[in-house]
Coordinates of N, CA, C and O in Angstrom, one line a residue:
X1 N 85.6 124.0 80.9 CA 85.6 124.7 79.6 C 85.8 123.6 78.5 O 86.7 122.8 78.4
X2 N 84.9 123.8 78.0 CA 84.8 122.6 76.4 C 85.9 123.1 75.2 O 85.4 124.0 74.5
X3 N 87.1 122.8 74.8 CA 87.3 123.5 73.6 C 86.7 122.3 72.4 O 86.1 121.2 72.5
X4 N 87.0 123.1 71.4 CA 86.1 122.6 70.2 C 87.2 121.6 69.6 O 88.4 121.8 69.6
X5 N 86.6 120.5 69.1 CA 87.4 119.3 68.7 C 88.4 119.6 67.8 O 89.5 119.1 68.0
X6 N 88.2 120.4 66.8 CA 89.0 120.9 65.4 C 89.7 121.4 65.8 O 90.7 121.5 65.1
X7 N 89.9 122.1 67.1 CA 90.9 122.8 67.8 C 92.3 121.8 68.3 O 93.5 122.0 68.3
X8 N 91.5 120.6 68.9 CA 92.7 119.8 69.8 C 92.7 119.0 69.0 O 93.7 118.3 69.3
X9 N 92.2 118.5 68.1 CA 92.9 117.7 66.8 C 93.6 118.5 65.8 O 94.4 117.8 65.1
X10 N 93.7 119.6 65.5 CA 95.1 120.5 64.8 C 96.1 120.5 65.7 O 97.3 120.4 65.3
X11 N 95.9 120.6 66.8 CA 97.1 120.3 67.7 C 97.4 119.1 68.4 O 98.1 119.0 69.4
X12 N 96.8 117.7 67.4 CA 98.5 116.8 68.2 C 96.8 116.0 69.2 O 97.0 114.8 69.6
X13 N 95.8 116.5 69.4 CA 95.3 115.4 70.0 C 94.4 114.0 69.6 O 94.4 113.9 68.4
X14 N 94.0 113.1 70.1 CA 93.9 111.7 69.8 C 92.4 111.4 70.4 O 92.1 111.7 71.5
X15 N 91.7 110.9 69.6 CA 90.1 110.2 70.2 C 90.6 108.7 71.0 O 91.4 108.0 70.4
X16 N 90.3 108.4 71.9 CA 90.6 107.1 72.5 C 89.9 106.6 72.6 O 88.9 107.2 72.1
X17 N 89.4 105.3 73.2 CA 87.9 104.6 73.0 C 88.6 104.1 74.3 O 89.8 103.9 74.2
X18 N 87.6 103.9 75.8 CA 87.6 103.1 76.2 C 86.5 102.0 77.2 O 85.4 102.4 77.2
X19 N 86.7 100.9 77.8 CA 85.5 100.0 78.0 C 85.1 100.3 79.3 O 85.8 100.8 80.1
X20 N 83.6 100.0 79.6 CA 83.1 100.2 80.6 C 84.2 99.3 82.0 O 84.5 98.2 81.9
X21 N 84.7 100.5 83.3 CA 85.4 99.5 84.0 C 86.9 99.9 83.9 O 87.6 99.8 84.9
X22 N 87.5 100.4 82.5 CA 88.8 100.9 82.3 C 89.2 101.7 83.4 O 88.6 102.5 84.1
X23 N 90.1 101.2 83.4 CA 90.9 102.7 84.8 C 91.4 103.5 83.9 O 92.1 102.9 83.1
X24 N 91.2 104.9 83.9 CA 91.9 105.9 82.4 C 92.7 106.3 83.3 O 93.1 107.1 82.5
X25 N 93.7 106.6 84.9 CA 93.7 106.8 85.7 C 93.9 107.1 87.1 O 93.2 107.9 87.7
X26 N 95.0 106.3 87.7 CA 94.7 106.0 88.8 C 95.3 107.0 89.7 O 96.3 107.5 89.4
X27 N 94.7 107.2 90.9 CA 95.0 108.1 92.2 C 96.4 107.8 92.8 O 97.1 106.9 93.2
X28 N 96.5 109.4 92.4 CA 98.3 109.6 93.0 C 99.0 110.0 92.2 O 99.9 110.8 92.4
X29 N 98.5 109.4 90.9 CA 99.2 110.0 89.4 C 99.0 111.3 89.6 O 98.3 111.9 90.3
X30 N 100.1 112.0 88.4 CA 100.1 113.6 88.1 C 99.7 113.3 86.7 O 100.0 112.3 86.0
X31 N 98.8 114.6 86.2 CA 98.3 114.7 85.2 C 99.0 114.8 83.7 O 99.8 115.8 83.7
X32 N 99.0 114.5 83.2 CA 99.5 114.7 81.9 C 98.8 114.6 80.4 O 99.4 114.3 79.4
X33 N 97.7 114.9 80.5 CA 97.0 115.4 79.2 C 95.6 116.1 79.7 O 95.5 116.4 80.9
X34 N 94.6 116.4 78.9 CA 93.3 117.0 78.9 C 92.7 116.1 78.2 O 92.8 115.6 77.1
X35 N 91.7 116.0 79.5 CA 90.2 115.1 78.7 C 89.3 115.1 78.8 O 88.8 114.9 79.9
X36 N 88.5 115.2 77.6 CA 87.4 115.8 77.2 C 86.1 114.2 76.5 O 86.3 113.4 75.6
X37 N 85.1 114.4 77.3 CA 84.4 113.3 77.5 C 83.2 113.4 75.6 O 82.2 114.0 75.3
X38 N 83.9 112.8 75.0 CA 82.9 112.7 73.7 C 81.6 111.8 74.4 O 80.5 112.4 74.5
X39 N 82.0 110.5 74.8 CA 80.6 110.0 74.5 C 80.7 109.2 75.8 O 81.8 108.8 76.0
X40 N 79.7 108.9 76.7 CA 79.8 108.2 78.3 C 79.8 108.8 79.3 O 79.3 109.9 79.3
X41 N 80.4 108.4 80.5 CA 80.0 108.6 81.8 C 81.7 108.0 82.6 O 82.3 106.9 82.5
X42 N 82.1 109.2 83.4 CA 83.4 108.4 83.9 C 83.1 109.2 85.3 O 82.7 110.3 85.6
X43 N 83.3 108.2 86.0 CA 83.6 108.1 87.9 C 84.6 108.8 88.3 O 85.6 108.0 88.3
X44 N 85.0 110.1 88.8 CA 86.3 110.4 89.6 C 86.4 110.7 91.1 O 86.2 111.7 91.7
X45 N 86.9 109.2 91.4 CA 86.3 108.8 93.2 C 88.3 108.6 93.5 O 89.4 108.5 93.0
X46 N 87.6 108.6 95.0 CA 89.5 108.3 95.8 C 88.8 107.8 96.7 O 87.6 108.1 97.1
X47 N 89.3 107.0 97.1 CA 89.4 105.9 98.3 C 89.7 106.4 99.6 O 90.8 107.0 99.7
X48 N 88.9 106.1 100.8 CA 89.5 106.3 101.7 C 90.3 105.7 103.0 O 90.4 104.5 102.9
X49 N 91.0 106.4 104.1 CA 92.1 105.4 104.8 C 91.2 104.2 105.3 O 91.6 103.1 105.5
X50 N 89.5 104.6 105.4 CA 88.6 103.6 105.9 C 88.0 102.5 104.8 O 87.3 101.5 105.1
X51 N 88.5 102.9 103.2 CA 88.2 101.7 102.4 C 86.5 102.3 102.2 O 85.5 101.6 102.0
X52 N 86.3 103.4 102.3 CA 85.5 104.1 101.8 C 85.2 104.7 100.5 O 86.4 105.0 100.3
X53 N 84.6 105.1 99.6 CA 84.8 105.9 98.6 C 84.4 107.1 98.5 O 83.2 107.2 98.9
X54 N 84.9 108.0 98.0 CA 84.3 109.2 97.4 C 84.3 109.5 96.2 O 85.3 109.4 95.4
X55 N 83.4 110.0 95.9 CA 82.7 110.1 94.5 C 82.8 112.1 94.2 O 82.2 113.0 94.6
X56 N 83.6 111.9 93.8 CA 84.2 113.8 93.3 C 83.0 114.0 92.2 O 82.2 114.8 92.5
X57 N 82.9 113.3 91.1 CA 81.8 113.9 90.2 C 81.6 112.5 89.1 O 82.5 111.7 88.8
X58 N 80.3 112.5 88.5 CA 80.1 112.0 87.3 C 80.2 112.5 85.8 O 79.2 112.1 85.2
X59 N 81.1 113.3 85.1 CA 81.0 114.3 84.2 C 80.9 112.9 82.6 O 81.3 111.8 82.3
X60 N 80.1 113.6 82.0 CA 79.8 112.9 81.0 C 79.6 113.4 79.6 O 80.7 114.0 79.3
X61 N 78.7 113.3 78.5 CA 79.0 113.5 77.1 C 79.3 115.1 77.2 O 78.5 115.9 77.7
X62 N 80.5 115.4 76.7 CA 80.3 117.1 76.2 C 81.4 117.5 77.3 O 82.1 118.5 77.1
X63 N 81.4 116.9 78.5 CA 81.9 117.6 79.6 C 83.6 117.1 79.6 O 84.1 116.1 79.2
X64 N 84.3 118.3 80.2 CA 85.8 117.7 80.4 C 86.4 117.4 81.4 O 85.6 117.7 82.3
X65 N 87.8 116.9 82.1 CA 87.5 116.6 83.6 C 87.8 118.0 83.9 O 87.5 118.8 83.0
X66 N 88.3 118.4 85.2 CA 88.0 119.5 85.8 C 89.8 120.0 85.2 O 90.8 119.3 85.0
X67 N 89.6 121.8 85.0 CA 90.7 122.0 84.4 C 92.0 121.7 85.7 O 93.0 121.0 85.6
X68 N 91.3 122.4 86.8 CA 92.3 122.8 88.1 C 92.6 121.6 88.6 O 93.0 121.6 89.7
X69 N 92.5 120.0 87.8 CA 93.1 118.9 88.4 C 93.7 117.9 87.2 O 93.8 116.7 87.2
X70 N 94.0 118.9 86.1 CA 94.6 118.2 84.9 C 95.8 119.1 84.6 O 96.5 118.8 83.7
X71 N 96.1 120.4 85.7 CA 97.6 120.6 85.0 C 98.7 119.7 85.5 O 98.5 118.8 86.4
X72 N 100.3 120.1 84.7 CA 100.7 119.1 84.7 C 101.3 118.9 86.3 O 101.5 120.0 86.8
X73 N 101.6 117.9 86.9 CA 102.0 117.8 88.4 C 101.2 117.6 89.2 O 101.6 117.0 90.2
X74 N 100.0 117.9 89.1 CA 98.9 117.7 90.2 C 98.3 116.5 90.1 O 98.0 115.8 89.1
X75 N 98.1 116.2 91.3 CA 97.9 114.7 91.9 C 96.2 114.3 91.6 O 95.3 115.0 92.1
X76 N 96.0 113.4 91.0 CA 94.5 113.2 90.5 C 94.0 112.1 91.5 O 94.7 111.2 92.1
X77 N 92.5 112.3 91.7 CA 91.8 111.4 91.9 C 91.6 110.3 90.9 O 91.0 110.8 89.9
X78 N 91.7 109.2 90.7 CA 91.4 107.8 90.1 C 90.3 108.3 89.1 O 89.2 108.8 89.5
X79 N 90.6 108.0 87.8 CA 89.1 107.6 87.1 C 88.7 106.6 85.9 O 89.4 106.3 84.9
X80 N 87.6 106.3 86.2 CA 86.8 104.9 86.0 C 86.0 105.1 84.8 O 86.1 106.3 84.7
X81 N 85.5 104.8 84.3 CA 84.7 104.9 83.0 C 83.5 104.0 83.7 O 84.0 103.1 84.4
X82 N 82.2 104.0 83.7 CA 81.2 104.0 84.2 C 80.2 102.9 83.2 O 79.0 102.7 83.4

């Protein structure tokens, strides 16, 4: 679900910029905000016990991460900005 920007900037939210490579992040962490992809491409992969990767999704301009893995407490897969 996309909300509308004028929405989460009356409420307290912030545009961040970050570089191709940035860990926004990392696996294991619990969630603590909502993020909504303005402009790019970000990676949300977890590693495996074999040093494997998995690649959960590529979500990009417009799109936000997934709601059911951004409330607060729940354990995220790692993500990468692309």
């Amino acid at each position: 679900m996309i909300i509308c920007e004028d929405l989460l900037f009356s409420n307290g939210a912030k545009l961040e910029k970050y570089n191709p490579a940035d860990v926004v992040f990392e696996e294991g962490t619990s969630a603590k905000y909502y993020f909504q992809i303005k402009c790019g491409t970000v990676k949300l992969n977890t590693f495996l016990e074999d040093g494997k990767e998995f690649v959960h999704g590529l979500p990009f301009d417009g799109h936000c991460i997934e709601r059911a893995i951004c409330l607060p407490g729940t354990i995220m897969p790692s993500m990468q900005l692309q």
